[in-house]
Coordinates of C-alpha atoms in Angstrom, one line a residue:
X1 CA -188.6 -123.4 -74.6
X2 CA -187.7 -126.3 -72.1
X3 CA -190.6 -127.7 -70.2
X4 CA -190.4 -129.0 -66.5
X5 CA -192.4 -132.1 -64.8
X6 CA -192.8 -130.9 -61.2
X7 CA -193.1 -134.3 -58.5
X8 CA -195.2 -134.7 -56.3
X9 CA -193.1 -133.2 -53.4
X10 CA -192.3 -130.1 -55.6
X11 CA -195.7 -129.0 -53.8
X12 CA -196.5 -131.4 -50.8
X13 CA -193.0 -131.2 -49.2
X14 CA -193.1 -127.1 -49.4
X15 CA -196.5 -126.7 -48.9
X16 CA -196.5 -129.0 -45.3
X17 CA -193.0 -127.8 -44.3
X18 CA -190.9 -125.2 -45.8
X19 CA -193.1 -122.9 -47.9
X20 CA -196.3 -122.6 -46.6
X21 CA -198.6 -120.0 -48.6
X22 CA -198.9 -117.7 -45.4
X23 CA -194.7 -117.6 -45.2
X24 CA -194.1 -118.0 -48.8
X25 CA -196.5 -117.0 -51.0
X26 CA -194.2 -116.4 -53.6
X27 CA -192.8 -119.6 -54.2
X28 CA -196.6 -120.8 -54.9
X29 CA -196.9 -117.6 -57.4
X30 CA -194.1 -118.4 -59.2
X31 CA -195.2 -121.9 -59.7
X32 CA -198.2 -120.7 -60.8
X33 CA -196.9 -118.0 -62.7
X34 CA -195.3 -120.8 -64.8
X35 CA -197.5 -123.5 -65.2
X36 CA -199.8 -120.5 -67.0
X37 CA -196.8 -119.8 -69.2
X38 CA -196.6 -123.4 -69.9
X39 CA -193.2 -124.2 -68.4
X40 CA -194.2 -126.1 -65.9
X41 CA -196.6 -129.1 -65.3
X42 CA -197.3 -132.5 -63.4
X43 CA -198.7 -135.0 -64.1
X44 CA -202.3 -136.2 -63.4
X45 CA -201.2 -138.7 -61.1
X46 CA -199.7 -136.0 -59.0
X47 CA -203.3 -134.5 -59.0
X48 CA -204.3 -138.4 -57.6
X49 CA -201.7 -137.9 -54.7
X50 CA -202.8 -134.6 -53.7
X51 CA -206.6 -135.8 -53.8
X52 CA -205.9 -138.5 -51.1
X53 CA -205.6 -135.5 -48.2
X54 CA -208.4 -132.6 -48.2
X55 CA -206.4 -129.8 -47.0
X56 CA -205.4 -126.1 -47.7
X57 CA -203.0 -127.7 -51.1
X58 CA -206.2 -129.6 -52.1
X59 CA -207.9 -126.2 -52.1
X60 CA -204.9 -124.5 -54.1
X61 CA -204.6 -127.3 -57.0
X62 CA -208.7 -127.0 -57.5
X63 CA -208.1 -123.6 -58.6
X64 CA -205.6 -124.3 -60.9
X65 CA -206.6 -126.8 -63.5
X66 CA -204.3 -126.2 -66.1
X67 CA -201.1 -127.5 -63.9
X68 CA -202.1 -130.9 -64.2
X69 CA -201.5 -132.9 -68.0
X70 CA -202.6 -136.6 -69.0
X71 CA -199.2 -138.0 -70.2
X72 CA -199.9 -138.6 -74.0
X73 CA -198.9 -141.9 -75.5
X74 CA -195.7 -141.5 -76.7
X75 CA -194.6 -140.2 -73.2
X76 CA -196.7 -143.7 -71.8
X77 CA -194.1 -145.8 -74.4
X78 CA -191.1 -144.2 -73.0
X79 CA -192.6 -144.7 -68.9
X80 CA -193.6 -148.5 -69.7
X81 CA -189.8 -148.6 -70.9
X82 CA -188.6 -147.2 -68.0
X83 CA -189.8 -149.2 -65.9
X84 CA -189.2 -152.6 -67.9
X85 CA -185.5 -151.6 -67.7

């Protein structure tokens, strides 16, 4: 099964401008829905990002621990790599 790294904007951009909760409550299920399932993720420092503004998406992330994953090392190799490049 292919896993998916969701940016930052996969949830600020929506949740400020296009897919609110209150008009779209679906797209933020279905996110939901598939970070359970494993599928998709972000990284902790997208947690950091969030944490910078306390609003209504600050609320919706506390609830939902398990979308958030520590990059392990090998993916830290491969990012250091990245960016040396």
């Amino acid at each position: 099964m292919k896993k998916y790294s969701l940016d930052t904007n996969v949830l600020i951009e929506p949740w400020n401008k296009y897919y609110s909760v209150e008009i779209c409550p679906d797209y933020w299920q279905i996110i939901d829905d598939l970070a359970k399932a494993g599928i998709v993720f972000c990284a902790e420092e997208v947690r950091h990002e969030i944490e910078k503004i306390d609003d209504g998406l600050l609320g919706w992330v506390k609830y939902r621990p398990y979308i958030f994953r520590t990059p392990d090392e090998k993916v830290q190799e491969i990012r250091i790599q990245l960016i040396a490049n």
